[in-house]
Every structure is written in structure tokens, then in C-alpha cells.
mmCIF file of C-alpha atoms in Angstrom:
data_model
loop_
_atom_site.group_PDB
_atom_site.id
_atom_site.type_symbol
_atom_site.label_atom_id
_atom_site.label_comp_id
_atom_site.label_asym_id
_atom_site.label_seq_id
_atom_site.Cartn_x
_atom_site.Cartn_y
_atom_site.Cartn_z
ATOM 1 C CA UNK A 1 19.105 4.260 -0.556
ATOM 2 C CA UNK A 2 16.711 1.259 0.300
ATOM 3 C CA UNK A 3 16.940 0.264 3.910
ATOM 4 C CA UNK A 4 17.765 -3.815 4.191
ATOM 5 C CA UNK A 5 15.083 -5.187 5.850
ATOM 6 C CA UNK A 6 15.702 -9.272 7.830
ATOM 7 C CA UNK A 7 13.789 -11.539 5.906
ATOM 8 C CA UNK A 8 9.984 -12.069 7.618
ATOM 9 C CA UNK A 9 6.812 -11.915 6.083
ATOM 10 C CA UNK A 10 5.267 -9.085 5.852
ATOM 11 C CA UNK A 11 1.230 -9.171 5.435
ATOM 12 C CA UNK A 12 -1.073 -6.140 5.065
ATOM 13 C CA UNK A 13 -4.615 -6.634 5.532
ATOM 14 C CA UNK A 14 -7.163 -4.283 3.639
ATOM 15 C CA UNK A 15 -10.694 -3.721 3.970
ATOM 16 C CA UNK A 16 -12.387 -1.444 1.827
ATOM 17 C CA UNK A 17 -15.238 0.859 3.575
ATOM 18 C CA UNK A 18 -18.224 2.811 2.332
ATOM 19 C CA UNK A 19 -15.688 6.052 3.229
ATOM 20 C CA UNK A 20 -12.173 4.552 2.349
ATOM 21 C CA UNK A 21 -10.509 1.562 3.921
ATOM 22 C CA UNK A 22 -8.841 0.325 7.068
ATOM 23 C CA UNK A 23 -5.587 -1.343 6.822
ATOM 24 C CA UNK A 24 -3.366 -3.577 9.400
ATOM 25 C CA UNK A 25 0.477 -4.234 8.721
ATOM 26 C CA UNK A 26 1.928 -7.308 10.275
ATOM 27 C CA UNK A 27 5.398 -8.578 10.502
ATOM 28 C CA UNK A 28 4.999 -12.384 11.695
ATOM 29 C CA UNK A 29 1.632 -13.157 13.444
ATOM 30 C CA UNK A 30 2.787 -11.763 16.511
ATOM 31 C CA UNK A 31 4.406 -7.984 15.249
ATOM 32 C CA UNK A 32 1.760 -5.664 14.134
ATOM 33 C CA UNK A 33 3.864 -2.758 12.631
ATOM 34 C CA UNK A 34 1.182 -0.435 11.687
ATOM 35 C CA UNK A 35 -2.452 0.413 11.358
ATOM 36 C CA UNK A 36 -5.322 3.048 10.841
ATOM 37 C CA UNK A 37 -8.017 3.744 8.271
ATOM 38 C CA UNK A 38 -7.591 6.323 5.016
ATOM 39 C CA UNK A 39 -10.376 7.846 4.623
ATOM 40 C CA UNK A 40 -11.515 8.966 1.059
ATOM 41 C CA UNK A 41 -14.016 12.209 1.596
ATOM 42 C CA UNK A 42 -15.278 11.732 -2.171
ATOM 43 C CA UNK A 43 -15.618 8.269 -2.018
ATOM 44 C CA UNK A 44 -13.633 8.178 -5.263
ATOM 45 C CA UNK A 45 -12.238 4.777 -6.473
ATOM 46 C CA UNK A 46 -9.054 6.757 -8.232
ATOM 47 C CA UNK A 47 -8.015 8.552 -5.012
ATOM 48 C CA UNK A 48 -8.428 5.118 -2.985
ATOM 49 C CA UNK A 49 -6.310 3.185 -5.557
ATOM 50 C CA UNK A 50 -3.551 6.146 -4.917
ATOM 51 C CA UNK A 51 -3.889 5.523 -1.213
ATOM 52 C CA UNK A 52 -3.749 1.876 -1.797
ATOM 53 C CA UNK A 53 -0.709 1.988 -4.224
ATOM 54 C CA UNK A 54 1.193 4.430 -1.718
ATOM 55 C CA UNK A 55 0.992 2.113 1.360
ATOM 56 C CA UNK A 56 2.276 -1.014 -1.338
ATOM 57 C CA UNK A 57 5.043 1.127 -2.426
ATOM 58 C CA UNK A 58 5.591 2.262 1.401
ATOM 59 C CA UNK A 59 5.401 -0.841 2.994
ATOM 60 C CA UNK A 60 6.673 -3.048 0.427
ATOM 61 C CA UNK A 61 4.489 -6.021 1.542
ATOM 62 C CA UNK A 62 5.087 -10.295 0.551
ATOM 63 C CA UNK A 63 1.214 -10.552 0.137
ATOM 64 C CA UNK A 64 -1.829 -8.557 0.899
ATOM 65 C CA UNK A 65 -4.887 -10.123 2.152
ATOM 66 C CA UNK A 66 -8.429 -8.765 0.999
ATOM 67 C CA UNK A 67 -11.964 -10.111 2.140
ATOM 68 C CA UNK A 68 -13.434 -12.332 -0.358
ATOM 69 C CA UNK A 69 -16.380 -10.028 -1.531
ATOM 70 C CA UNK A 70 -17.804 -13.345 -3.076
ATOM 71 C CA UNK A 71 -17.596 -15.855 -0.163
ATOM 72 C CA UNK A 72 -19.821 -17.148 2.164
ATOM 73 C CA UNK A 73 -21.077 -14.116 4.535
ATOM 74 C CA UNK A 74 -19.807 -11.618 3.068
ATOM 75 C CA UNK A 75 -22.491 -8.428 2.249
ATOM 76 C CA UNK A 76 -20.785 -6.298 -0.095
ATOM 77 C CA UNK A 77 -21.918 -3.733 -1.634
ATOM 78 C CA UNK A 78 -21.427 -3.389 -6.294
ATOM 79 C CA UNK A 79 -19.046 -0.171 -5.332
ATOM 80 C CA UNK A 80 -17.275 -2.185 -2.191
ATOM 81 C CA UNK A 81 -17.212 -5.457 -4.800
ATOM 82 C CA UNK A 82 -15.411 -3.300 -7.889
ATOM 83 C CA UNK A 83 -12.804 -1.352 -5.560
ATOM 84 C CA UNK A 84 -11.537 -4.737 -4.049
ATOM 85 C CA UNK A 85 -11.193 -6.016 -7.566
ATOM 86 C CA UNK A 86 -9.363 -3.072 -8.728
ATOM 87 C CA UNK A 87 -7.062 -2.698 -5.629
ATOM 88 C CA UNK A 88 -6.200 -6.546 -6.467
ATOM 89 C CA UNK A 89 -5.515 -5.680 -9.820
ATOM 90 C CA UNK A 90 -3.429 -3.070 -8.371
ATOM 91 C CA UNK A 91 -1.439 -5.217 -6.109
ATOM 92 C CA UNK A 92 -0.826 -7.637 -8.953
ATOM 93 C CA UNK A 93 0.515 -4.604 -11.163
ATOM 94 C CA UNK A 94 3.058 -3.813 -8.103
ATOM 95 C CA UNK A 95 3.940 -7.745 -8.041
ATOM 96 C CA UNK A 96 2.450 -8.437 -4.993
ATOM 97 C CA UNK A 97 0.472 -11.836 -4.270
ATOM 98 C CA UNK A 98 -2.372 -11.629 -2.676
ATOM 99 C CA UNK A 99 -5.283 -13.960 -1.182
ATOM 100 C CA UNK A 100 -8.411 -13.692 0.373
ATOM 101 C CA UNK A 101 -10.680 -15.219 3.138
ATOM 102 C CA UNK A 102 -14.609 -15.268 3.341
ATOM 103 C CA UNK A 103 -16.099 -13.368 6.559
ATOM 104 C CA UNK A 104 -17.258 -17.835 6.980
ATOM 105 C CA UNK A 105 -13.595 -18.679 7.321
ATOM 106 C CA UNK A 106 -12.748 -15.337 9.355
ATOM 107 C CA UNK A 107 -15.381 -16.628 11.941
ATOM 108 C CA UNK A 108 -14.165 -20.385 12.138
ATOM 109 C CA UNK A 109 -10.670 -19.150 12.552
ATOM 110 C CA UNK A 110 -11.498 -16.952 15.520
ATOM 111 C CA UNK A 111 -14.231 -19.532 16.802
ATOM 112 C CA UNK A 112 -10.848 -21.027 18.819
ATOM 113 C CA UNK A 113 -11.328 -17.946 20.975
ATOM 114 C CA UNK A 114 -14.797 -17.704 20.928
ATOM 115 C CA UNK A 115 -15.597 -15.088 18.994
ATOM 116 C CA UNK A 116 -17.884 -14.913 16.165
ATOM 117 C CA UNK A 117 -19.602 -11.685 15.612
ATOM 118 C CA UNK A 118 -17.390 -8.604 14.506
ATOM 119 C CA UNK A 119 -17.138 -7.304 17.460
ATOM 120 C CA UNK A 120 -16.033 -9.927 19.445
ATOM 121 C CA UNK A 121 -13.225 -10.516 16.810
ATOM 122 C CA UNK A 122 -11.902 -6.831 17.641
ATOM 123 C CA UNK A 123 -11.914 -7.406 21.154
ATOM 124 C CA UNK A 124 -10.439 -10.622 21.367
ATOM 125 C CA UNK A 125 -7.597 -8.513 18.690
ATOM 126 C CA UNK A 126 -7.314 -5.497 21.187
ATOM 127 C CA UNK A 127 -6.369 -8.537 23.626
ATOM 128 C CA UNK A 128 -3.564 -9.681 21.622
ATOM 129 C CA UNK A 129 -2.415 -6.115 20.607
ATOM 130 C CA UNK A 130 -3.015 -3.962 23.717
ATOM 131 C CA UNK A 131 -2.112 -1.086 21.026
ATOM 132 C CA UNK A 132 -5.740 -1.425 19.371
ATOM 133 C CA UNK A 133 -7.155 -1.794 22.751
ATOM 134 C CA UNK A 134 -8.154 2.514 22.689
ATOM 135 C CA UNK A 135 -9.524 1.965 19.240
ATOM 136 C CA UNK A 136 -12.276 -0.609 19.643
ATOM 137 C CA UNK A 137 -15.696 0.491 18.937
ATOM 138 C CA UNK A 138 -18.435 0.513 21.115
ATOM 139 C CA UNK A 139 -20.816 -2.929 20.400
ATOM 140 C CA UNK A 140 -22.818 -1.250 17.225
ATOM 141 C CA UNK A 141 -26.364 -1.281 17.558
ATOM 142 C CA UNK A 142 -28.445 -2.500 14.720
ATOM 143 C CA UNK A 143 -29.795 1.133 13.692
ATOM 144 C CA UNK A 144 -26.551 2.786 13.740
ATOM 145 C CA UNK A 145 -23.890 2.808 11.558
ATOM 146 C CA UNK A 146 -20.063 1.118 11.391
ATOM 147 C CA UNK A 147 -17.187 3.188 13.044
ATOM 148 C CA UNK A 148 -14.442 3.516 10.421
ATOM 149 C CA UNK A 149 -11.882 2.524 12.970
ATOM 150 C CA UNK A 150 -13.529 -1.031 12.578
ATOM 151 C CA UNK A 151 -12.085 -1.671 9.503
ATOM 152 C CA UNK A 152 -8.898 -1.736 11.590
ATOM 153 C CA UNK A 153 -10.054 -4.937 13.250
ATOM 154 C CA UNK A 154 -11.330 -6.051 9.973
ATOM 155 C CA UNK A 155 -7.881 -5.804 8.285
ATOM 156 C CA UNK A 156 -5.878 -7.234 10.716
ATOM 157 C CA UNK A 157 -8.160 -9.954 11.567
ATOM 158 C CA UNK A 158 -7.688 -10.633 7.777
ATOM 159 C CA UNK A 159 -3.773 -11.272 8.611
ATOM 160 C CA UNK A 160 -4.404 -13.186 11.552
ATOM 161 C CA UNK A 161 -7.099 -15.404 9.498
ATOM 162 C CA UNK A 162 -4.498 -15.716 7.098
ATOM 163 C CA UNK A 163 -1.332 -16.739 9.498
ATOM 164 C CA UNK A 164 -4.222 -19.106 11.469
ATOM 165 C CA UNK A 165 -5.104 -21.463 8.146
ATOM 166 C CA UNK A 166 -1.250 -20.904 6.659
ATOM 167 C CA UNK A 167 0.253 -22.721 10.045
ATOM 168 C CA UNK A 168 -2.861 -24.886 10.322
ATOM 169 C CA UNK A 169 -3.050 -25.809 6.801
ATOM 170 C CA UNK A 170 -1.684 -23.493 4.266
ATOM 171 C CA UNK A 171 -5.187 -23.081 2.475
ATOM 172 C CA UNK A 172 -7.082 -19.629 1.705
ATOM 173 C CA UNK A 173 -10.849 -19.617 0.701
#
């Protein structure tokens, strides 16, 4: 028996890493309902689609919310590129909408707060959600790599990118 769930809109942000993907689940820009990263020890684009589909079919999101792998800033890789086409090809097959934001509109949304580079956006998140506070990465110097747990901060400040240009303006780029 499916549970009845009040009406509000529930957004999951995804961001595809080099080892699997981080995801944030928001009810309302306020209620983050769940987070983490799946990681994908093969790398395999078929066992992150599964992952992927499972969370949809889980979670039952009204839209998801990808980086736009094409906009202005954003440094994807051909591998990174192709799995955030196919997981939006995948959300479409489940009926879910979906929309994406450049890592250029990511910064001027969070430039209200001050914060442009990556890691300032997951600190000034941790602020909001004291939950993620634990989970923010140490400032990453220039010769190391990315934690995975950033992609956390990456999905969700997807959402929050999203829920800052739907109230301001409704438009996605």
C-alpha cells in the first residue's frame, strides 16, 4: 500500500562524480529530507543508472535538478557529460521533469550570501542545515583531489539554486 503523502514539492538534486554521485532530497526550500553520495566502485554507467532509478522510484520526486554539463563554468568531463544525459533520459522514462542550472547561475544565486567558490557554497549550506554541518570538507587544495561527500553540497545547492530563481523568477538556465 502507497503511503499518502501532503502535497509539497519534492526536489532531488543530483550530481554525478568521477566515483558515483551525490544526491540531496528536499521537501520545500527549507526541509531537506535526505542526503549522501552512492558510490559506484566500477565506475559503471549501468550500475549508476540502477542507483539513480532506485532513489526516483524511492523517493518519488516532482522534478530532479541536474548541473547543466553545457553551461557557463561548468568542467565536465565526456564520461560525467554522457551519464547526466542518460540519468535525464532516465528521469524522463520514470515521468519525472527535470531542469538544470549552470555552476554561473549556482554562483549568482549564492552571491546573496557571499559565497562563490564551492566551498563557500557548502558552508554557507551546513549553515542553513546544521545536519550537513559534520560533512563539509576541508577547503581542497589545488593538488588534491574532491571529497565525494562534496557532491552532497553540490546536489543540494542544485535545489536551493533551483527554489532561489523559481521564487525570484521562475527561470532555469
Amino acid at each position: 500500500m502507497t503511503q499518502q503523502r501532503t502535497k509539497v514539492e519534492r526536489i532531488v538534486g543530483v550530481f554525478p562524480t568521477t566515483h558515483g554521485f551525490g544526491y540531496a532530497i528536499f521537501e520545500g526550500p527549507l526541509r531537506l529530507i535526505e542526503w549522501g553520495v552512492k558510490h559506484i566502485p566500477n565506475r559503471e554507467q549501468a550500475d549508476n543508472l540502477k542507483k539513480f532509478e532506485a532513489l526516483l522510484e524511492w523517493y518519488e520526486p516532482d522534478l530532479v535538478v541536474f548541473e547543466n554539463a553545457a553551461g557557463e563554468g561548468s568542467h565536465k568531463s565526456k564520461r560525467i557529460g554522457s551519464l547526466i544525459r542518460a540519468m535525464a533520459r532516465r528521469a524522463c522514462k520514470c515521468g519525472v521533469p527535470l531542469t538544470g542550472y549552470s555552476r554561473a547561475r549556482i554562483r549568482e544565486a549564492f552571491s546573496q550570501v557571499d559565497a562563490a567558490t564551492k566551498h563557500e557554497i557548502a558552508v554557507e549550506i551546513a549553515n542553513s542545515f546544521v545536519e550537513l554541518a559534520p560533512l563539509v570538507p576541508n577547503k581542497r587544495k589545488a593538488w588534491t583531489t574532491e571529497e565525494a561527500r562534496m557532491g552532497i553540497f553540490d546536489a543540494a545547492s542544485l535545489v536551493l539554486t533551483h527554489f532561489h530563481f523559481e521564487h525570484r523568477s521562475g527561470e532555469a538556465a
